[in-house]
Tab-separated table of C-alpha atoms and ligand atoms in Angstrom:
chain	number	residue	atom	x	y	z
A	1	MET	CA	-32.716	16.812	-5.761
A	2	ASN	CA	-30.450	14.486	-7.667
A	3	GLU	CA	-26.873	15.294	-6.759
A	4	GLY	CA	-25.499	12.623	-9.035
A	5	ILE	CA	-22.977	9.945	-8.136
A	6	GLN	CA	-20.154	11.353	-6.042
A	7	MET	CA	-16.767	9.764	-5.336
A	8	LEU	CA	-17.923	9.069	-1.779
A	9	ASP	CA	-21.118	9.166	0.302
A	10	LEU	CA	-20.062	10.187	3.801
A	11	LYS	CA	-23.567	11.341	4.727
A	12	GLY	CA	-25.037	7.987	3.728
A	13	GLN	CA	-22.425	6.263	5.865
A	14	TYR	CA	-23.148	8.471	8.880
A	15	ASP	CA	-26.893	7.835	8.566
A	16	LYS	CA	-26.251	4.114	9.027
A	17	ILE	CA	-24.238	4.480	12.241
A	18	LYS	CA	-25.716	7.738	13.526
A	19	ASP	CA	-27.025	6.336	16.813
A	20	GLU	CA	-23.678	4.903	17.867
A	21	ILE	CA	-21.723	7.977	16.777
A	22	ASP	CA	-24.077	10.479	18.425
A	23	ILE	CA	-23.912	8.709	21.793
A	24	ARG	CA	-20.126	8.794	21.824
A	25	ILE	CA	-19.967	12.421	20.763
A	26	GLN	CA	-22.413	13.388	23.499
A	27	GLU	CA	-20.293	11.483	26.054
A	28	VAL	CA	-17.297	13.656	25.216
A	29	ILE	CA	-19.287	16.861	25.458
A	30	ASP	CA	-20.805	15.771	28.787
A	31	SER	CA	-17.366	14.877	30.155
A	32	ALA	CA	-15.876	18.203	29.018
A	33	ARG	CA	-12.585	16.339	28.418
A	34	PHE	CA	-11.925	17.787	25.000
A	35	ILE	CA	-8.147	17.341	24.808
A	36	LYS	CA	-6.585	13.917	25.361
A	37	GLY	CA	-8.545	12.274	28.166
A	38	PRO	CA	-9.981	8.772	28.371
A	39	ILE	CA	-11.573	8.569	24.919
A	40	VAL	CA	-8.282	9.270	23.115
A	41	ALA	CA	-6.586	6.609	25.270
A	42	GLU	CA	-9.416	4.195	24.491
A	43	PHE	CA	-9.090	4.770	20.760
A	44	GLU	CA	-5.290	4.393	20.857
A	45	SER	CA	-5.717	1.116	22.699
A	46	ASP	CA	-8.356	-0.146	20.210
A	47	LEU	CA	-6.100	0.830	17.339
A	48	SER	CA	-3.104	-0.879	18.883
A	49	GLN	CA	-5.127	-4.050	19.241
A	50	TYR	CA	-6.301	-3.834	15.634
A	51	LEU	CA	-2.716	-3.474	14.418
A	52	GLY	CA	-1.404	-6.344	16.496
A	53	GLY	CA	-0.050	-4.530	19.534
A	54	THR	CA	2.142	-1.678	18.310
A	55	HIS	CA	2.605	1.586	20.215
A	56	ILE	CA	0.142	4.187	18.950
A	57	ILE	CA	0.652	7.928	19.182
A	58	SER	CA	-2.358	9.769	17.808
A	59	CYS	CA	-1.787	13.215	16.316
A	60	GLY	CA	-3.405	16.044	14.400
A	61	SER	CA	-3.220	14.783	10.796
A	62	GLY	CA	-1.506	12.376	8.433
A	63	THR	CA	0.889	15.109	7.351
A	64	ASP	CA	1.804	15.756	10.999
A	65	ALA	CA	2.297	12.006	11.468
A	66	LEU	CA	4.863	11.955	8.645
A	67	GLN	CA	6.662	15.011	10.016
A	68	ILE	CA	6.756	13.602	13.540
A	69	ALA	CA	8.034	10.237	12.292
A	70	LEU	CA	10.828	11.880	10.296
A	71	MET	CA	11.737	14.094	13.264
A	72	ALA	CA	11.980	10.975	15.440
A	73	LEU	CA	14.773	9.632	13.195
A	74	ASP	CA	16.930	12.628	14.139
A	75	LEU	CA	18.415	12.948	10.655
A	76	LYS	CA	20.929	15.607	9.665
A	77	CYS	CA	20.225	18.480	7.318
A	78	GLY	CA	20.972	17.254	3.775
A	79	ASP	CA	20.330	13.571	4.441
A	80	HIS	CA	18.492	11.830	1.607
A	81	VAL	CA	14.998	10.350	1.859
A	82	ILE	CA	13.682	8.196	-0.997
A	83	ILE	CA	9.994	8.521	-1.948
A	84	PRO	CA	7.823	7.680	-4.989
A	85	ALA	CA	7.307	10.466	-7.539
A	86	PHE	CA	3.698	9.429	-8.187
A	87	ASN	CA	2.253	10.465	-4.873
A	88	TYR	CA	0.252	12.872	-2.748
A	89	ILE	CA	2.111	16.003	-1.655
A	90	SER	CA	2.567	15.453	2.123
A	91	THR	CA	5.654	13.265	2.000
A	92	ILE	CA	7.821	15.642	-0.021
A	93	GLU	CA	6.479	18.624	1.923
A	94	VAL	CA	7.648	17.413	5.323
A	95	ILE	CA	10.994	16.206	3.933
A	96	VAL	CA	11.744	19.657	2.542
A	97	LEU	CA	10.453	21.449	5.662
A	98	LEU	CA	12.911	19.449	7.783
A	99	GLY	CA	15.883	20.385	5.597
A	100	LEU	CA	16.195	16.868	4.180
A	101	VAL	CA	16.650	16.058	0.489
A	102	PRO	CA	13.786	14.279	-1.295
A	103	ILE	CA	14.937	11.644	-3.790
A	104	LEU	CA	12.078	10.892	-6.169
A	105	VAL	CA	11.956	7.488	-7.817
A	106	ASP	CA	9.658	5.932	-10.373
A	107	VAL	CA	6.841	3.503	-9.599
A	108	ASP	CA	5.689	0.085	-10.717
A	109	PRO	CA	3.301	0.286	-13.718
A	110	ASP	CA	1.040	-2.457	-12.323
A	111	THR	CA	0.617	-1.598	-8.630
A	112	TYR	CA	1.431	2.154	-8.970
A	113	ASN	CA	3.671	1.694	-5.907
A	114	ILE	CA	7.347	2.564	-5.503
A	115	SER	CA	9.636	0.535	-7.795
A	116	ILE	CA	12.083	-1.710	-5.978
A	117	SER	CA	14.753	-1.595	-8.697
A	118	GLU	CA	14.527	2.213	-8.756
A	119	ILE	CA	15.040	2.355	-4.976
A	120	ASP	CA	18.093	0.146	-5.384
A	121	ARG	CA	19.546	2.464	-8.035
A	122	SER	CA	19.028	5.562	-5.904
A	123	ILE	CA	20.786	4.476	-2.720
A	124	THR	CA	23.975	6.344	-1.807
A	125	GLU	CA	25.786	6.812	1.492
A	126	LYS	CA	23.601	9.866	2.053
A	127	THR	CA	20.396	7.817	1.982
A	128	LYS	CA	18.995	7.605	5.493
A	129	ALA	CA	15.326	6.717	4.983
A	130	ILE	CA	12.763	5.374	2.530
A	131	VAL	CA	9.120	6.393	2.752
A	132	PRO	CA	7.079	3.894	0.729
A	133	VAL	CA	3.505	5.054	0.168
A	134	HIS	CA	0.872	2.318	0.088
A	135	LEU	CA	-1.074	3.929	-2.731
A	136	PHE	CA	-4.823	3.651	-3.378
A	137	GLY	CA	-5.291	0.832	-0.821
A	138	GLN	CA	-2.511	-1.560	-1.714
A	139	ALA	CA	0.807	-2.219	0.008
A	140	ALA	CA	4.141	-1.488	-1.598
A	141	ASP	CA	6.438	-4.520	-1.768
A	142	MET	CA	7.565	-4.258	1.846
A	143	GLU	CA	9.674	-7.393	2.031
A	144	ALA	CA	11.931	-6.167	-0.769
A	145	ILE	CA	12.034	-2.666	0.740
A	146	MET	CA	12.938	-3.954	4.217
A	147	SER	CA	15.659	-6.097	2.750
A	148	ILE	CA	17.259	-3.118	0.955
A	149	ALA	CA	16.877	-1.064	4.132
A	150	ASP	CA	18.521	-3.711	6.314
A	151	GLN	CA	21.448	-4.124	3.953
A	152	ASN	CA	22.076	-0.394	3.870
A	153	ASP	CA	21.169	0.536	7.434
A	154	ILE	CA	18.303	2.770	6.353
A	155	TYR	CA	15.044	3.573	8.147
A	156	VAL	CA	11.668	2.786	6.618
A	157	ILE	CA	8.641	4.954	7.392
A	158	GLU	CA	5.417	3.648	5.869
A	159	ASP	CA	2.925	6.222	4.600
A	160	ASN	CA	-0.222	4.224	5.230
A	161	ALA	CA	-2.679	7.126	4.830
A	162	GLN	CA	-4.492	5.428	1.928
A	163	SER	CA	-4.275	1.785	2.939
A	164	PHE	CA	-5.227	1.528	6.585
A	165	GLY	CA	-6.622	-1.974	7.092
A	166	ALA	CA	-4.762	-3.568	4.168
A	167	THR	CA	-2.431	-6.507	4.718
A	168	TYR	CA	0.940	-7.602	3.400
A	169	THR	CA	2.006	-11.231	3.256
A	170	SER	CA	5.722	-11.948	3.119
A	171	SER	CA	7.321	-14.964	1.459
A	172	ASN	CA	7.411	-16.900	4.749
A	173	GLY	CA	3.616	-16.672	4.849
A	174	LEU	CA	3.487	-14.145	7.682
A	175	THR	CA	0.683	-11.619	7.189
A	176	SER	CA	0.898	-8.153	8.772
A	177	LYS	CA	-1.172	-5.008	8.606
A	178	THR	CA	0.329	-2.295	6.394
A	179	GLY	CA	2.072	0.317	8.487
A	180	THR	CA	3.450	-2.203	10.987
A	181	ILE	CA	6.302	-3.592	8.873
A	182	GLY	CA	8.716	-0.663	8.668
A	183	HIS	CA	10.333	1.090	11.640
A	184	ILE	CA	7.487	3.590	11.878
A	185	GLY	CA	4.015	3.702	10.286
A	186	CYS	CA	1.906	6.812	9.663
A	187	THR	CA	-1.739	7.196	8.860
A	188	SER	CA	-4.386	9.849	8.318
A	189	PHE	CA	-7.972	9.926	9.548
A	190	PHE	CA	-9.033	12.581	7.033
A	191	PRO	CA	-12.755	11.957	6.321
A	192	THR	CA	-12.232	10.347	2.916
A	193	LYS	CA	-9.628	7.795	4.051
A	194	THR	CA	-10.437	4.148	4.766
A	195	LEU	CA	-10.687	4.978	8.482
A	196	GLY	CA	-11.885	8.563	8.467
A	197	CYS	CA	-13.139	10.885	11.203
A	198	TYR	CA	-15.217	14.071	10.826
A	199	GLY	CA	-12.309	16.470	10.683
A	200	ASP	CA	-8.533	16.099	10.780
A	201	GLY	CA	-6.633	13.376	12.591
A	202	GLY	CA	-3.713	11.017	12.254
A	203	ALA	CA	-1.527	8.516	14.046
A	204	VAL	CA	2.057	7.347	14.214
A	205	TYR	CA	2.816	3.766	15.213
A	206	THR	CA	5.873	1.688	15.947
A	207	SER	CA	6.846	-1.453	17.787
A	208	ASP	CA	10.133	0.138	18.894
A	209	GLU	CA	9.868	1.428	22.439
A	210	ASN	CA	12.548	4.089	22.067
A	211	PHE	CA	10.948	5.502	18.924
A	212	ALA	CA	7.570	5.425	20.652
A	213	ALA	CA	8.820	7.476	23.601
A	214	ARG	CA	10.487	9.993	21.288
A	215	ILE	CA	7.442	10.285	19.010
A	216	LYS	CA	5.206	10.884	22.012
A	217	MET	CA	7.478	13.688	23.175
A	218	ILE	CA	7.753	15.287	19.733
A	219	ALA	CA	3.966	15.349	19.284
A	220	ASN	CA	3.675	17.052	22.680
A	221	HIS	CA	6.072	20.034	22.472
A	222	GLY	CA	9.128	17.877	23.110
A	223	GLN	CA	8.180	17.303	26.733
A	224	ARG	CA	7.861	14.209	28.880
A	225	ILE	CA	7.094	16.206	32.020
A	226	LYS	CA	4.901	19.255	31.643
A	227	TYR	CA	6.924	22.470	31.136
A	228	TYR	CA	10.251	20.592	30.808
A	229	HIS	CA	11.077	20.565	27.101
A	230	GLU	CA	13.912	18.177	26.196
A	231	ILE	CA	13.769	18.297	22.402
A	232	VAL	CA	12.178	20.449	19.715
A	233	GLY	CA	8.632	19.279	19.197
A	234	LEU	CA	5.309	20.476	17.933
A	235	ASN	CA	1.714	20.531	19.059
A	236	SER	CA	-0.183	17.778	17.310
A	237	ARG	CA	-3.130	16.062	18.950
A	238	LEU	CA	-6.107	13.982	17.964
A	239	ASP	CA	-9.256	15.775	19.078
A	240	ALA	CA	-11.353	13.887	21.676
A	241	LEU	CA	-14.482	14.283	19.521
A	242	GLN	CA	-12.642	12.723	16.581
A	243	ALA	CA	-11.386	9.889	18.785
A	244	ALA	CA	-15.008	9.231	19.822
A	245	ILE	CA	-16.060	8.931	16.176
A	246	LEU	CA	-13.077	6.738	15.351
A	247	THR	CA	-13.779	4.234	18.154
A	248	VAL	CA	-17.111	3.541	16.432
A	249	LYS	CA	-15.798	3.584	12.868
A	250	LEU	CA	-12.858	1.278	13.632
A	251	ARG	CA	-15.359	-1.493	14.321
A	252	TYR	CA	-16.718	-1.118	10.776
A	253	LEU	CA	-13.334	-0.824	9.078
A	254	ASP	CA	-12.959	-4.395	7.829
A	255	TYR	CA	-16.590	-4.556	6.748
A	256	HIS	CA	-16.151	-1.305	4.818
A	257	SER	CA	-12.990	-2.643	3.168
A	258	GLU	CA	-14.793	-5.824	2.134
A	259	SER	CA	-17.661	-3.781	0.678
A	260	ARG	CA	-15.213	-1.775	-1.431
A	261	GLN	CA	-13.434	-4.954	-2.518
A	262	LEU	CA	-16.760	-6.329	-3.704
A	263	ALA	CA	-17.477	-3.103	-5.611
A	264	ALA	CA	-14.003	-3.342	-7.200
A	265	SER	CA	-14.635	-6.892	-8.347
A	266	ILE	CA	-17.906	-5.843	-10.007
A	267	TYR	CA	-16.121	-2.972	-11.750
A	268	ASP	CA	-13.420	-5.412	-12.902
A	269	LYS	CA	-15.929	-7.782	-14.392
A	270	GLU	CA	-18.001	-5.096	-16.099
A	271	LEU	CA	-15.050	-3.218	-17.569
A	272	GLU	CA	-12.988	-6.183	-18.684
A	273	GLY	CA	-12.184	-6.411	-22.372
A	274	ILE	CA	-12.351	-2.705	-23.236
A	275	ALA	CA	-9.104	-2.165	-25.138
A	276	GLU	CA	-8.478	1.391	-23.931
A	277	ILE	CA	-8.928	0.534	-20.227
A	278	GLY	CA	-6.245	-0.830	-17.921
A	279	LEU	CA	-7.846	-2.322	-14.819
A	280	PRO	CA	-6.147	-1.850	-11.426
A	281	LYS	CA	-3.820	-4.783	-10.799
A	282	ARG	CA	-3.270	-6.443	-7.459
A	283	GLY	CA	0.221	-7.239	-6.283
A	284	ASP	CA	0.876	-10.915	-5.638
A	285	TYR	CA	1.108	-10.186	-1.897
A	286	GLY	CA	-1.478	-9.008	0.607
A	287	SER	CA	-4.858	-7.385	0.130
A	288	HIS	CA	-6.099	-4.297	-1.714
A	289	VAL	CA	-8.650	-2.262	0.288
A	290	PHE	CA	-9.497	0.049	-2.647
A	291	HIS	CA	-9.247	3.467	-1.103
A	292	GLN	CA	-9.450	4.311	-4.799
A	293	TYR	CA	-10.497	2.258	-7.805
A	294	THR	CA	-8.116	3.632	-10.408
A	295	LEU	CA	-8.177	2.827	-14.109
A	296	ARG	CA	-5.657	3.663	-16.798
A	297	ILE	CA	-7.273	5.185	-19.873
A	298	SER	CA	-5.081	5.088	-22.982
A	299	ASN	CA	-5.211	6.815	-26.391
A	300	GLY	CA	-5.595	10.250	-24.793
A	301	LEU	CA	-9.257	9.573	-24.075
A	302	ARG	CA	-9.205	10.228	-20.319
A	303	GLY	CA	-10.366	13.849	-20.546
A	304	SER	CA	-13.275	13.109	-22.872
A	305	LEU	CA	-14.362	10.090	-20.811
A	306	LYS	CA	-14.298	12.227	-17.651
A	307	GLY	CA	-16.440	14.857	-19.372
A	308	TYR	CA	-18.831	12.219	-20.738
A	309	LEU	CA	-19.323	10.780	-17.245
A	310	ALA	CA	-19.782	14.235	-15.700
A	311	GLU	CA	-22.593	14.975	-18.198
A	312	ARG	CA	-24.316	11.841	-16.922
A	313	GLY	CA	-23.969	12.842	-13.271
A	314	ILE	CA	-20.992	10.592	-12.505
A	315	ALA	CA	-17.987	11.986	-10.652
A	316	SER	CA	-14.461	10.798	-11.436
A	317	MET	CA	-11.080	12.122	-10.306
A	318	VAL	CA	-7.490	12.276	-11.478
A	319	TYR	CA	-5.185	11.192	-8.654
A	320	TYR	CA	-2.632	12.600	-9.502
A	321	PRO	CA	-2.337	14.919	-12.502
A	322	LEU	CA	1.315	15.912	-11.916
A	323	PRO	CA	4.472	14.075	-10.829
A	324	LEU	CA	5.869	15.605	-7.623
A	325	TYR	CA	8.852	16.943	-9.605
A	326	ARG	CA	6.501	19.021	-11.794
A	327	GLN	CA	4.723	20.673	-8.865
A	328	LEU	CA	5.675	24.346	-9.023
A	329	ALA	CA	6.824	24.439	-5.395
A	330	TYR	CA	9.411	21.722	-6.067
A	331	THR	CA	10.512	22.092	-9.717
A	332	ASN	CA	13.739	23.845	-8.689
A	333	TYR	CA	14.827	20.692	-6.825
A	334	PHE	CA	14.355	18.526	-9.916
A	335	PRO	CA	15.162	20.517	-13.062
A	336	LYS	CA	15.833	17.444	-15.225
A	337	HIS	CA	13.494	14.824	-13.805
A	338	GLN	CA	11.368	12.775	-16.156
A	339	LEU	CA	10.324	9.364	-14.884
A	340	PRO	CA	8.518	7.385	-17.589
A	341	VAL	CA	6.017	5.342	-15.564
A	342	THR	CA	5.075	8.304	-13.374
A	343	GLU	CA	4.622	10.484	-16.486
A	344	GLN	CA	2.403	7.903	-18.121
A	345	LEU	CA	0.279	7.319	-15.020
A	346	CYS	CA	-0.268	11.046	-14.543
A	347	SER	CA	-1.644	11.259	-18.083
A	348	GLU	CA	-3.767	8.093	-17.904
A	349	VAL	CA	-5.175	7.470	-14.410
A	350	LEU	CA	-8.837	8.004	-13.620
A	351	SER	CA	-10.451	7.016	-10.314
A	352	LEU	CA	-14.120	6.036	-10.217
A	353	PRO	CA	-16.586	6.379	-7.311
A	354	ILE	CA	-15.979	3.713	-4.696
A	355	TYR	CA	-17.400	3.529	-1.168
A	356	PRO	CA	-19.037	0.896	1.029
A	357	GLU	CA	-22.568	2.122	0.347
A	358	LEU	CA	-22.195	2.110	-3.463
A	359	SER	CA	-24.949	-0.127	-4.823
A	360	LYS	CA	-24.564	-2.772	-7.486
A	361	ASP	CA	-27.081	-0.954	-9.681
A	362	THR	CA	-25.097	2.255	-9.480
A	363	ILE	CA	-21.874	0.465	-10.436
A	364	GLN	CA	-23.790	-1.118	-13.322
A	365	TYR	CA	-24.961	2.295	-14.491
A	366	ILE	CA	-21.438	3.733	-14.306
A	367	CYS	CA	-20.054	0.775	-16.278
A	368	ASP	CA	-22.837	0.987	-18.886
A	369	CYS	CA	-21.955	4.629	-19.464
A	370	ILE	CA	-18.249	3.799	-19.773
A	371	ARG	CA	-18.981	1.002	-22.240
A	372	ASN	CA	-21.230	3.278	-24.288
A	373	PHE	CA	-18.491	5.863	-24.410
A	374	PHE	CA	-15.911	3.399	-25.726
A	375	ALA	CA	-18.382	1.945	-28.229
A	376	ASN	CA	-18.252	5.334	-29.938
A	377	PRO	CA	-15.594	7.552	-28.346
A	378	ASN	CA	-15.657	10.222	-31.069
A	379	CYS	CA	-19.349	10.963	-30.929
A	380	CYS	CA	-19.069	13.684	-28.233
B	1	PLP	C1	-4.130	11.964	2.828
B	1	PLP	C2	-2.707	11.639	2.709
B	1	PLP	C3	-1.734	12.212	3.555
B	1	PLP	C4	-2.015	13.348	4.495
B	1	PLP	O1	-3.025	13.208	5.377
B	1	PLP	P1	-3.705	14.501	6.060
B	1	PLP	O2	-4.406	13.915	7.228
B	1	PLP	O3	-4.607	15.106	5.047
B	1	PLP	O4	-2.615	15.422	6.461
B	1	PLP	C5	-0.437	11.790	3.430
B	1	PLP	N1	-0.079	10.860	2.528
B	1	PLP	C6	-0.971	10.298	1.688
B	1	PLP	C7	-0.514	9.256	0.728
B	1	PLP	C8	-2.305	10.677	1.734
B	1	PLP	O5	-3.185	10.130	0.881
């Protein structure tokens, strides 16, 4: 059966590493250590090494990671947290759940990441944190963000759920992994992410020892010693079976990123020169690991292109169709918001299939279809 070209091929990826994964899963089942235990410690240690030695606290999901990180800052009800308006939902969700005030700012039209000048304009004495989101696989401009944060005594929590494995190079030439530059980094191991498990999972990381101790307590019911609860916490753990899968997949992470980068460069070359298409731009710092390959389609043609591709068995997705301030759950917080770049991106963006196993021929086919569509966009 031909299922067409999906956004991802997780089954194809598993088939390639099945032997290694199955052995580690069986080990966990044989050990009957399903919660915490040695495999979770092993994964946290591997991850710490990969990130250059930060403290790692694994947890139940990327959304939990963001909530735990914000709780660790011990902010007061009503404190302001700045986030990009063109974004996944988790960030605003946890801000509102904790009684904090989300301040939505516009993004950069080239990198789709939070705009530095818009952050600057939004800072008041109530601002206590910024949560830059490294969107689609590319870092936000962390050096500029850290500089604003330092000047104003504000915390920075990096939402690295989409860019795990990407790097950021600052003007002094120092290269760091995304998520390790701010005070606290958060990531998700949701199956579709760059480092994905086979269920839910996440991690919080920091090089600050005090934050690390607090985060560890918060993720474990606010306790350091069992049954002695010092602060309000929650129950958020990475499953041992997921940790087993992640120890294997971490070893493939950079290879998978390189495979997606190669796919992105083929897309770039094949789609160059089509007037209605804006190719994804790279910032002049760091790497882009292409969690998504996201085009901008102008002249209102996105919907018909998406339909045209679907008829030819090619999936495509709109990340994201609505600015956060137009999501029904949050419109009452932002009655007058209208941020021009965010608005435009929401009406133009279209993400194409991208995954390590995507073949050159398949990319060629997708690009041929796109070129055919633009050769005669009104035919269908
Ligand atoms: C996926 C994602 C999250 C949430 O991760 P979950 O593990 O699904 O909770 C948070 N932020 C961004 C930017 C994401 O893409």
